[in-house]
Amino acid sequence: MAHRSTNSSSVSAIPTTRLANIKGHMDGSNPTVFTSDNVPQAPEDPLFGLMAAYRKDSFEKKVDLGIGAYRDNNAKPWVLPVVKKADERLREDPNLNHEYLPIAGLPEFTLAAQKLILGANSPAIKEKRVVSFQTISGTGAVHLGALFLSKFYPRRTDQPVYFSSPTWANHNQIFSNVHLPIKTYPYFSPQTKGLDFEGMRSAIEQAPEGSIMLLHACAHNPTGVDPTREQWKELSKIIRAKNHFPFFDCAYQGFASGNLENDAWAVRYFVEQGFELCIAQSFAKNFGLYGERAGAFHFVTGAGSDAQNTIARIGSQLAILQRSEISNPPAYGARIASLVLNDPELFTEWEANLRTMSGRIIDMRKALREKLEKLGTPGSWKHITEQIGMFSFTGLTEKQVLKIREEAHVYMTKNGRISMAGLNTGNVEYVAKAMDKVVRETS
């Protein structure tokens, strides 16, 4: 009589598994296939973790210099007066409804967004070689562009996308999630606390031909350091010679300098030079529509006899990508922005609101530098006023950042970046003294 061999370990495991299943049924739980080996615990997002720590802090004089959102001189969120007016008009419109927007978004919004970033007289608009999609703010625009390029941009599979070092942290996650390799080009000089232009230029020149180059259009995040117009011109020549593909991220148009035309200069120059490129555009900062997620993605193809057919094909594929991810973008923020962008009177008021925000931030830059210099704080602090936009790279080390948080309850990111909007006439002296103390004690 033949005897069937058995695996003793598997046999002994069966009762154990059955007992576990029975126990699971009895206590209402079931074992998961999503174990920690398959789904490890992800680290907390550093910026939102910093926000949570600030909220829990009960210290009366605590200061939030972490979050990238505008605050007025009383450290309160500021709803732009022009946004309030547009909101009132929307609510009074008897034809307002909650129907789906088209896949590409609200047409009057995307067309106005095109003109805002490219200029009303842009050759690309006149020649109908631009396609635009409304997105989930700037983040969604970067993602849509990254997804499109990962699927359709002809390149070697190992050819990376190039970012500045440093860059907005989310750039890394967005491009990694669509399986595009990442490399960086030098950007910020810790020695001068300004632009490492030679390092940037050299790295872009040495990058493999046809690389995707992610560029901050203005008010570089996190450093607040921008190339000059002459430097942009030189970069454009190198990018043209190497057949690189420019991808502009524009989150601060009008918010950086207070001048919409000035802040769009680099993008418009590249378009005028005939580049094929794409642009991620956010309306969070310059409209204060942070939670409404209003943004746009623009693709500009090169001039040529087949340009309109090319842009139609590109638009058709973008529509498929958009449909598969969000179907239709949200309406409210786009309607607010559209009303302002398309109404001359509201647009003029919006420009004044932009000057209010950018002007207050410039004043805070001057105040912080003046107070640090008056205290005789070791080092040079001229970079505080030379940088532009919402953020400043202070030059504080991680050790100093942690110390100022622990001792003075001043919150900033570990790399020493501060949001200038978090400063006001009531706390700038307190922050300057706290910075002075940590610099002296840890230098």
GROMACS .gro file of C-alpha atoms in nm:
model
  443
    1MET     CA    1   0.000   0.000   0.000
    2ALA     CA    2   0.147   0.328  -0.108
    3HIS     CA    3   0.192   0.595   0.153
    4ARG     CA    4   0.144   0.956   0.054
    5SER     CA    5   0.425   1.180   0.174
    6THR     CA    6   0.331   1.501   0.351
    7ASN     CA    7   0.508   1.823   0.433
    8SER     CA    8   0.492   1.836   0.810
    9SER     CA    9   0.543   2.212   0.828
   10SER     CA   10   0.257   2.287   0.587
   11VAL     CA   11   0.027   2.041   0.768
   12SER     CA   12   0.104   2.197   1.103
   13ALA     CA   13   0.043   2.541   0.957
   14ILE     CA   14  -0.312   2.453   0.847
   15PRO     CA   15  -0.462   2.439   1.199
   16THR     CA   16  -0.281   2.761   1.289
   17THR     CA   17  -0.422   2.936   0.982
   18ARG     CA   18  -0.771   2.800   1.054
   19LEU     CA   19  -0.748   2.915   1.415
   20ALA     CA   20  -0.641   3.261   1.298
   21ASN     CA   21  -0.933   3.274   1.054
   22ILE     CA   22  -1.179   3.155   1.321
   23LYS     CA   23  -1.043   3.414   1.567
   24GLY     CA   24  -1.071   3.681   1.298
   25HIS     CA   25  -1.436   3.593   1.231
   26MET     CA   26  -1.512   3.590   1.605
   27ASP     CA   27  -1.360   3.931   1.681
   28GLY     CA   28  -1.489   4.085   1.359
   29SER     CA   29  -1.147   4.133   1.199
   30ASN     CA   30  -0.986   3.971   0.897
   31PRO     CA   31  -0.617   3.939   0.815
   32THR     CA   32  -0.500   4.182   0.544
   33VAL     CA   33  -0.288   4.117   0.239
   34PHE     CA   34  -0.160   4.473   0.277
   35THR     CA   35   0.102   4.389   0.535
   36SER     CA   36   0.380   4.625   0.640
   37ASP     CA   37   0.609   4.437   0.401
   38ASN     CA   38   0.381   4.532   0.112
   39VAL     CA   39   0.271   4.873   0.240
   40PRO     CA   40   0.534   5.026   0.467
   41GLN     CA   41   0.444   5.325   0.679
   42ALA     CA   42   0.522   5.639   0.478
   43PRO     CA   43   0.697   5.931   0.646
   44GLU     CA   44   0.484   6.230   0.732
   45ASP     CA   45   0.500   6.515   0.483
   46PRO     CA   46   0.758   6.749   0.643
   47LEU     CA   47   0.571   7.072   0.569
   48PHE     CA   48   0.232   6.953   0.689
   49GLY     CA   49   0.400   6.794   0.990
   50LEU     CA   50   0.551   7.133   1.069
   51MET     CA   51   0.205   7.292   1.042
   52ALA     CA   52   0.062   7.034   1.283
   53ALA     CA   53   0.341   7.097   1.534
   54TYR     CA   54   0.280   7.473   1.514
   55ARG     CA   55  -0.093   7.431   1.577
   56LYS     CA   56  -0.027   7.217   1.886
   57ASP     CA   57   0.217   7.472   2.030
   58SER     CA   58   0.047   7.682   2.301
   59PHE     CA   59   0.328   7.939   2.329
   60GLU     CA   60   0.178   8.288   2.298
   61LYS     CA   61   0.454   8.434   2.079
   62LYS     CA   62   0.492   8.139   1.840
   63VAL     CA   63   0.559   8.233   1.476
   64ASP     CA   64   0.471   8.030   1.167
   65LEU     CA   65   0.724   8.087   0.888
   66GLY     CA   66   0.664   7.751   0.725
   67ILE     CA   67   0.347   7.752   0.520
   68GLY     CA   68   0.349   7.911   0.177
   69ALA     CA   69   0.029   8.113   0.210
   70TYR     CA   70  -0.010   8.490   0.234
   71ARG     CA   71  -0.093   8.645   0.569
   72ASP     CA   72  -0.182   9.007   0.642
   73ASN     CA   73  -0.006   9.222   0.900
   74ASN     CA   74  -0.222   9.062   1.170
   75ALA     CA   75  -0.106   8.712   1.070
   76LYS     CA   76  -0.451   8.635   0.929
   77PRO     CA   77  -0.548   8.487   0.590
   78TRP     CA   78  -0.643   8.764   0.348
   79VAL     CA   79  -0.934   8.720   0.112
   80LEU     CA   80  -0.855   8.952  -0.175
   81PRO     CA   81  -1.118   9.230  -0.205
   82VAL     CA   82  -1.149   9.158  -0.577
   83VAL     CA   83  -1.219   8.792  -0.500
   84LYS     CA   84  -1.499   8.898  -0.264
   85LYS     CA   85  -1.653   9.107  -0.542
   86ALA     CA   86  -1.629   8.822  -0.793
   87ASP     CA   87  -1.782   8.586  -0.540
   88GLU     CA   88  -2.078   8.820  -0.489
   89ARG     CA   89  -2.135   8.839  -0.864
   90LEU     CA   90  -2.129   8.463  -0.890
   91ARG     CA   91  -2.385   8.420  -0.613
   92GLU     CA   92  -2.614   8.678  -0.770
   93ASP     CA   93  -2.603   8.511  -1.113
   94PRO     CA   94  -2.944   8.347  -1.170
   95ASN     CA   95  -2.792   8.111  -1.427
   96LEU     CA   96  -2.527   7.972  -1.193
   97ASN     CA   97  -2.544   7.592  -1.168
   98HIS     CA   98  -2.336   7.296  -1.061
   99GLU     CA   99  -2.314   7.112  -1.390
  100TYR     CA  100  -1.994   6.941  -1.505
  101LEU     CA  101  -1.734   7.153  -1.676
  102PRO     CA  102  -1.584   7.024  -2.002
  103ILE     CA  103  -1.289   6.786  -1.965
  104ALA     CA  104  -1.048   7.070  -2.051
  105GLY     CA  105  -1.219   7.300  -1.804
  106LEU     CA  106  -1.396   7.635  -1.820
  107PRO     CA  107  -1.308   7.775  -2.166
  108GLU     CA  108  -1.321   8.141  -2.066
  109PHE     CA  109  -1.083   8.062  -1.779
  110THR     CA  110  -0.826   7.865  -1.981
  111LEU     CA  111  -0.820   8.124  -2.261
  112ALA     CA  112  -0.770   8.407  -2.012
  113ALA     CA  113  -0.501   8.205  -1.833
  114GLN     CA  114  -0.322   8.159  -2.168
  115LYS     CA  115  -0.317   8.533  -2.230
  116LEU     CA  116  -0.203   8.604  -1.875
  117ILE     CA  117   0.108   8.387  -1.893
  118LEU     CA  118   0.191   8.418  -2.265
  119GLY     CA  119   0.070   8.773  -2.332
  120ALA     CA  120  -0.234   8.874  -2.535
  121ASN     CA  121  -0.016   8.929  -2.841
  122SER     CA  122   0.179   8.605  -2.809
  123PRO     CA  123   0.276   8.455  -3.146
  124ALA     CA  124   0.182   8.112  -3.012
  125ILE     CA  125  -0.176   8.225  -2.941
  126LYS     CA  126  -0.209   8.407  -3.272
  127GLU     CA  127  -0.084   8.102  -3.461
  128LYS     CA  128  -0.318   7.871  -3.263
  129ARG     CA  129  -0.042   7.641  -3.145
  130VAL     CA  130  -0.132   7.641  -2.777
  131VAL     CA  131  -0.359   7.398  -2.595
  132SER     CA  132  -0.469   7.458  -2.237
  133PHE     CA  133  -0.634   7.247  -1.969
  134GLN     CA  134  -0.776   7.357  -1.638
  135THR     CA  135  -0.609   7.159  -1.359
  136ILE     CA  136  -0.615   7.096  -0.987
  137SER     CA  137  -0.404   7.405  -0.918
  138GLY     CA  138  -0.034   7.408  -1.003
  139THR     CA  139   0.024   7.063  -0.853
  140GLY     CA  140  -0.227   6.911  -1.094
  141ALA     CA  141  -0.072   7.101  -1.383
  142VAL     CA  142   0.275   6.969  -1.304
  143HIS     CA  143   0.132   6.619  -1.273
  144LEU     CA  144  -0.060   6.636  -1.602
  145GLY     CA  145   0.251   6.759  -1.781
  146ALA     CA  146   0.471   6.494  -1.621
  147LEU     CA  147   0.224   6.220  -1.709
  148PHE     CA  148   0.201   6.336  -2.071
  149LEU     CA  149   0.580   6.356  -2.108
  150SER     CA  150   0.629   6.013  -1.949
  151LYS     CA  151   0.399   5.862  -2.211
  152PHE     CA  152   0.484   6.060  -2.523
  153TYR     CA  153   0.815   6.246  -2.500
  154PRO     CA  154   1.071   6.057  -2.714
  155ARG     CA  155   1.377   5.983  -2.500
  156ARG     CA  156   1.589   5.701  -2.368
  157THR     CA  157   1.415   5.516  -2.085
  158ASP     CA  158   1.692   5.612  -1.844
  159GLN     CA  159   1.705   5.978  -1.951
  160PRO     CA  160   1.623   6.195  -1.650
  161VAL     CA  161   1.423   6.508  -1.589
  162TYR     CA  162   1.644   6.784  -1.448
  163PHE     CA  163   1.537   6.994  -1.147
  164SER     CA  164   1.713   7.276  -0.969
  165SER     CA  165   1.889   7.187  -0.645
  166PRO     CA  166   1.693   7.261  -0.434
  167THR     CA  167   1.341   7.265  -0.576
  168TRP     CA  168   0.982   7.242  -0.452
  169ALA     CA  169   0.974   6.907  -0.269
  170ASN     CA  170   0.662   6.790  -0.451
  171HIS     CA  171   0.839   6.799  -0.788
  172ASN     CA  172   1.033   6.488  -0.688
  173GLN     CA  173   0.723   6.294  -0.588
  174ILE     CA  174   0.518   6.396  -0.891
  175PHE     CA  175   0.779   6.294  -1.147
  176SER     CA  176   0.880   5.980  -0.958
  177ASN     CA  177   0.517   5.868  -0.950
  178VAL     CA  178   0.506   5.869  -1.331
  179HIS     CA  179   0.837   5.680  -1.346
  180LEU     CA  180   1.055   5.956  -1.485
  181PRO     CA  181   1.414   5.943  -1.353
  182ILE     CA  182   1.536   6.257  -1.177
  183LYS     CA  183   1.863   6.448  -1.169
  184THR     CA  184   1.944   6.796  -1.048
  185TYR     CA  185   2.140   7.093  -1.171
  186PRO     CA  186   2.318   7.330  -0.927
  187TYR     CA  187   2.112   7.637  -0.845
  188PHE     CA  188   2.164   7.786  -0.499
  189SER     CA  189   2.506   7.886  -0.373
  190PRO     CA  190   2.536   7.848   0.007
  191GLN     CA  191   2.838   8.077  -0.003
  192THR     CA  192   2.673   8.375  -0.174
  193LYS     CA  193   2.313   8.278  -0.088
  194GLY     CA  194   2.240   8.364  -0.449
  195LEU     CA  195   2.232   8.188  -0.784
  196ASP     CA  196   2.510   7.945  -0.876
  197PHE     CA  197   2.476   8.044  -1.239
  198GLU     CA  198   2.800   7.886  -1.358
  199GLY     CA  199   2.706   7.556  -1.199
  200MET     CA  200   2.356   7.571  -1.344
  201ARG     CA  201   2.475   7.664  -1.691
  202SER     CA  202   2.743   7.396  -1.696
  203ALA     CA  203   2.508   7.118  -1.580
  204ILE     CA  204   2.243   7.205  -1.839
  205GLU     CA  205   2.512   7.214  -2.107
  206GLN     CA  206   2.644   6.871  -2.004
  207ALA     CA  207   2.302   6.704  -1.973
  208PRO     CA  208   2.217   6.444  -2.240
  209GLU     CA  209   2.069   6.601  -2.551
  210GLY     CA  210   1.691   6.635  -2.542
  211SER     CA  211   1.658   6.633  -2.164
  212ILE     CA  212   1.350   6.778  -1.994
  213MET     CA  213   1.447   7.088  -1.794
  214LEU     CA  214   1.211   7.196  -1.518
  215LEU     CA  215   1.246   7.572  -1.468
  216HIS     CA  216   1.086   7.804  -1.213
  217ALA     CA  217   0.938   8.097  -1.406
  218CYS     CA  218   0.978   8.345  -1.118
  219ALA     CA  219   1.011   8.358  -0.737
  220HIS     CA  220   1.200   8.029  -0.717
  221ASN     CA  221   1.070   7.799  -0.446
  222PRO     CA  222   1.235   7.749  -0.200
  223THR     CA  223   1.523   7.995  -0.247
  224GLY     CA  224   1.365   8.318  -0.374
  225VAL     CA  225   1.659   8.346  -0.617
  226ASP     CA  226   1.589   8.408  -0.988
  227PRO     CA  227   1.816   8.440  -1.292
  228THR     CA  228   1.849   8.786  -1.443
  229ARG     CA  229   1.709   8.848  -1.791
  230GLU     CA  230   2.057   8.825  -1.939
  231GLN     CA  231   2.111   8.494  -1.764
  232TRP     CA  232   1.778   8.365  -1.896
  233LYS     CA  233   1.890   8.459  -2.247
  234GLU     CA  234   2.213   8.268  -2.204
  235LEU     CA  235   2.027   7.965  -2.066
  236SER     CA  236   1.790   7.972  -2.363
  237LYS     CA  237   2.084   7.950  -2.604
  238ILE     CA  238   2.224   7.645  -2.423
  239ILE     CA  239   1.883   7.478  -2.403
  240ARG     CA  240   1.830   7.543  -2.774
  241ALA     CA  241   2.176   7.408  -2.867
  242LYS     CA  242   2.116   7.089  -2.667
  243ASN     CA  243   1.756   7.044  -2.790
  244HIS     CA  244   1.633   7.031  -2.431
  245PHE     CA  245   1.262   7.058  -2.356
  246PRO     CA  246   1.169   7.343  -2.117
  247PHE     CA  247   0.894   7.279  -1.859
  248PHE     CA  248   0.811   7.602  -1.673
  249ASP     CA  249   0.644   7.594  -1.333
  250CYS     CA  250   0.480   7.931  -1.263
  251ALA     CA  251   0.317   7.961  -0.921
  252TYR     CA  252   0.381   8.328  -0.842
  253GLN     CA  253   0.300   8.546  -1.143
  254GLY     CA  254   0.220   8.894  -1.013
  255PHE     CA  255   0.289   8.786  -0.658
  256ALA     CA  256   0.668   8.798  -0.694
  257SER     CA  257   0.733   9.153  -0.810
  258GLY     CA  258   0.379   9.290  -0.811
  259ASN     CA  259   0.399   9.313  -1.190
  260LEU     CA  260   0.231   9.044  -1.401
  261GLU     CA  261   0.431   9.125  -1.713
  262ASN     CA  262   0.765   9.123  -1.537
  263ASP     CA  263   0.702   8.787  -1.367
  264ALA     CA  264   0.606   8.623  -1.698
  265TRP     CA  265   0.910   8.753  -1.885
  266ALA     CA  266   1.115   8.430  -1.894
  267VAL     CA  267   0.824   8.220  -2.026
  268ARG     CA  268   0.736   8.475  -2.294
  269TYR     CA  269   1.098   8.508  -2.402
  270PHE     CA  270   1.132   8.132  -2.455
  271VAL     CA  271   0.808   8.126  -2.656
  272GLU     CA  272   0.928   8.418  -2.869
  273GLN     CA  273   1.248   8.224  -2.938
  274GLY     CA  274   1.035   7.948  -3.090
  275PHE     CA  275   1.072   7.683  -2.820
  276GLU     CA  276   0.830   7.395  -2.789
  277LEU     CA  277   0.752   7.387  -2.417
  278CYS     CA  278   0.490   7.343  -2.149
  279ILE     CA  279   0.381   7.550  -1.850
  280ALA     CA  280   0.220   7.467  -1.517
  281GLN     CA  281   0.029   7.770  -1.387
  282SER     CA  282  -0.119   7.816  -1.040
  283PHE     CA  283  -0.378   8.068  -0.919
  284ALA     CA  284  -0.342   7.975  -0.551
  285LYS     CA  285  -0.099   8.246  -0.447
  286ASN     CA  286  -0.188   8.535  -0.677
  287PHE     CA  287  -0.563   8.505  -0.614
  288GLY     CA  288  -0.548   8.366  -0.261
  289LEU     CA  289  -0.753   8.070  -0.387
  290TYR     CA  290  -0.544   7.814  -0.200
  291GLY     CA  291  -0.823   7.570  -0.120
  292GLU     CA  292  -1.012   7.609  -0.448
  293ARG     CA  293  -0.736   7.445  -0.655
  294ALA     CA  294  -0.749   7.661  -0.966
  295GLY     CA  295  -0.469   7.606  -1.215
  296ALA     CA  296  -0.390   7.551  -1.581
  297PHE     CA  297  -0.155   7.345  -1.794
  298HIS     CA  298  -0.043   7.491  -2.127
  299PHE     CA  299   0.141   7.314  -2.407
  300VAL     CA  300   0.302   7.531  -2.675
  301THR     CA  301   0.426   7.357  -2.986
  302GLY     CA  302   0.688   7.499  -3.221
  303ALA     CA  303   0.596   7.712  -3.519
  304GLY     CA  304   0.552   7.527  -3.846
  305SER     CA  305   0.307   7.441  -4.121
  306ASP     CA  306   0.173   7.144  -3.923
  307ALA     CA  307   0.163   7.320  -3.584
  308GLN     CA  308  -0.217   7.325  -3.555
  309ASN     CA  309  -0.244   6.954  -3.634
  310THR     CA  310   0.032   6.883  -3.383
  311ILE     CA  311  -0.138   7.077  -3.106
  312ALA     CA  312  -0.469   6.906  -3.183
  313ARG     CA  313  -0.307   6.564  -3.144
  314ILE     CA  314  -0.141   6.669  -2.819
  315GLY     CA  315  -0.471   6.808  -2.689
  316SER     CA  316  -0.651   6.484  -2.773
  317GLN     CA  317  -0.407   6.282  -2.561
  318LEU     CA  318  -0.417   6.532  -2.275
  319ALA     CA  319  -0.796   6.498  -2.275
  320ILE     CA  320  -0.769   6.120  -2.234
  321LEU     CA  321  -0.525   6.160  -1.945
  322GLN     CA  322  -0.743   6.422  -1.778
  323ARG     CA  323  -1.059   6.213  -1.824
  324SER     CA  324  -0.899   5.906  -1.667
  325GLU     CA  325  -0.783   6.097  -1.359
  326ILE     CA  326  -1.035   6.367  -1.267
  327SER     CA  327  -1.292   6.361  -1.551
  328ASN     CA  328  -1.369   6.731  -1.504
  329PRO     CA  329  -1.195   7.002  -1.300
  330PRO     CA  330  -1.376   7.187  -1.018
  331ALA     CA  331  -1.568   7.498  -1.118
  332TYR     CA  332  -1.571   7.748  -0.833
  333GLY     CA  333  -1.211   7.874  -0.825
  334ALA     CA  334  -1.193   7.888  -1.205
  335ARG     CA  335  -1.516   8.091  -1.219
  336ILE     CA  336  -1.380   8.341  -0.966
  337ALA     CA  337  -1.050   8.380  -1.154
  338SER     CA  338  -1.227   8.395  -1.489
  339LEU     CA  339  -1.454   8.679  -1.381
  340VAL     CA  340  -1.153   8.883  -1.269
  341LEU     CA  341  -0.933   8.800  -1.568
  342ASN     CA  342  -1.203   8.889  -1.820
  343ASP     CA  343  -1.339   9.206  -1.661
  344PRO     CA  344  -1.114   9.515  -1.712
  345GLU     CA  345  -1.233   9.687  -1.394
  346LEU     CA  346  -1.186   9.379  -1.175
  347PHE     CA  347  -0.853   9.305  -1.341
  348THR     CA  348  -0.723   9.651  -1.250
  349GLU     CA  349  -0.835   9.601  -0.890
  350TRP     CA  350  -0.665   9.260  -0.886
  351GLU     CA  351  -0.338   9.421  -0.994
  352ALA     CA  352  -0.370   9.659  -0.698
  353ASN     CA  353  -0.432   9.363  -0.465
  354LEU     CA  354  -0.118   9.196  -0.602
  355ARG     CA  355   0.084   9.508  -0.530
  356THR     CA  356  -0.051   9.509  -0.175
  357MET     CA  357   0.066   9.151  -0.114
  358SER     CA  358   0.402   9.176  -0.287
  359GLY     CA  359   0.463   9.519  -0.133
  360ARG     CA  360   0.406   9.396   0.222
  361ILE     CA  361   0.645   9.107   0.165
  362ILE     CA  362   0.911   9.342   0.027
  363ASP     CA  363   0.865   9.561   0.337
  364MET     CA  364   0.914   9.259   0.563
  365ARG     CA  365   1.233   9.165   0.378
  366LYS     CA  366   1.368   9.515   0.441
  367ALA     CA  367   1.261   9.510   0.806
  368LEU     CA  368   1.416   9.170   0.882
  369ARG     CA  369   1.746   9.263   0.718
  370GLU     CA  370   1.758   9.600   0.894
  371LYS     CA  371   1.697   9.445   1.235
  372LEU     CA  372   1.954   9.169   1.185
  373GLU     CA  373   2.213   9.424   1.074
  374LYS     CA  374   2.127   9.654   1.365
  375LEU     CA  375   2.180   9.362   1.605
  376GLY     CA  376   2.514   9.294   1.442
  377THR     CA  377   2.415   8.936   1.371
  378PRO     CA  378   2.723   8.751   1.239
  379GLY     CA  379   2.731   8.710   0.860
  380SER     CA  380   2.587   8.901   0.567
  381TRP     CA  381   2.210   8.942   0.541
  382LYS     CA  382   2.183   9.130   0.212
  383HIS     CA  383   2.041   8.815   0.050
  384ILE     CA  384   1.717   8.869   0.244
  385THR     CA  385   1.635   9.171   0.027
  386GLU     CA  386   1.803   9.040  -0.289
  387GLN     CA  387   1.579   8.734  -0.300
  388ILE     CA  388   1.223   8.770  -0.428
  389GLY     CA  389   0.875   8.634  -0.369
  390MET     CA  390   0.718   8.451  -0.080
  391PHE     CA  391   1.023   8.258   0.038
  392SER     CA  392   1.371   8.334   0.156
  393PHE     CA  393   1.658   8.093   0.208
  394THR     CA  394   1.799   8.238   0.530
  395GLY     CA  395   2.117   8.032   0.538
  396LEU     CA  396   2.030   7.892   0.882
  397THR     CA  397   2.150   7.534   0.929
  398GLU     CA  398   1.924   7.247   1.031
  399LYS     CA  399   2.077   7.260   1.379
  400GLN     CA  400   1.992   7.629   1.407
  401VAL     CA  401   1.640   7.571   1.271
  402LEU     CA  402   1.568   7.307   1.534
  403LYS     CA  403   1.714   7.525   1.807
  404ILE     CA  404   1.508   7.832   1.714
  405ARG     CA  405   1.196   7.616   1.704
  406GLU     CA  406   1.265   7.465   2.046
  407GLU     CA  407   1.373   7.783   2.223
  408ALA     CA  408   1.180   8.064   2.049
  409HIS     CA  409   0.888   7.869   1.896
  410VAL     CA  410   0.972   8.005   1.550
  411TYR     CA  411   0.873   7.745   1.291
  412MET     CA  412   1.049   7.710   0.955
  413THR     CA  413   1.150   7.419   0.731
  414LYS     CA  414   1.470   7.233   0.817
  415ASN     CA  415   1.657   7.378   0.521
  416GLY     CA  416   1.622   7.729   0.664
  417ARG     CA  417   1.351   7.844   0.424
  418ILE     CA  418   1.109   8.098   0.567
  419SER     CA  419   0.782   8.229   0.433
  420MET     CA  420   0.817   8.605   0.438
  421ALA     CA  421   0.438   8.631   0.458
  422GLY     CA  422   0.458   8.496   0.813
  423LEU     CA  423   0.642   8.808   0.925
  424ASN     CA  424   0.462   9.124   1.031
  425THR     CA  425   0.532   9.445   1.221
  426GLY     CA  426   0.434   9.270   1.544
  427ASN     CA  427   0.678   8.978   1.523
  428VAL     CA  428   0.967   9.072   1.292
  429GLU     CA  429   1.182   9.207   1.577
  430TYR     CA  430   1.114   8.894   1.787
  431VAL     CA  431   1.217   8.673   1.493
  432ALA     CA  432   1.531   8.879   1.425
  433LYS     CA  433   1.640   8.850   1.788
  434ALA     CA  434   1.573   8.477   1.788
  435MET     CA  435   1.778   8.435   1.469
  436ASP     CA  436   2.057   8.647   1.614
  437LYS     CA  437   2.069   8.429   1.927
  438VAL     CA  438   2.088   8.094   1.746
  439VAL     CA  439   2.347   8.222   1.499
  440ARG     CA  440   2.572   8.346   1.779
  441GLU     CA  441   2.530   8.032   1.990
  442THR     CA  442   2.585   7.778   1.710
  443SER     CA  443   2.823   7.951   1.468
   0.00000   0.00000   0.00000
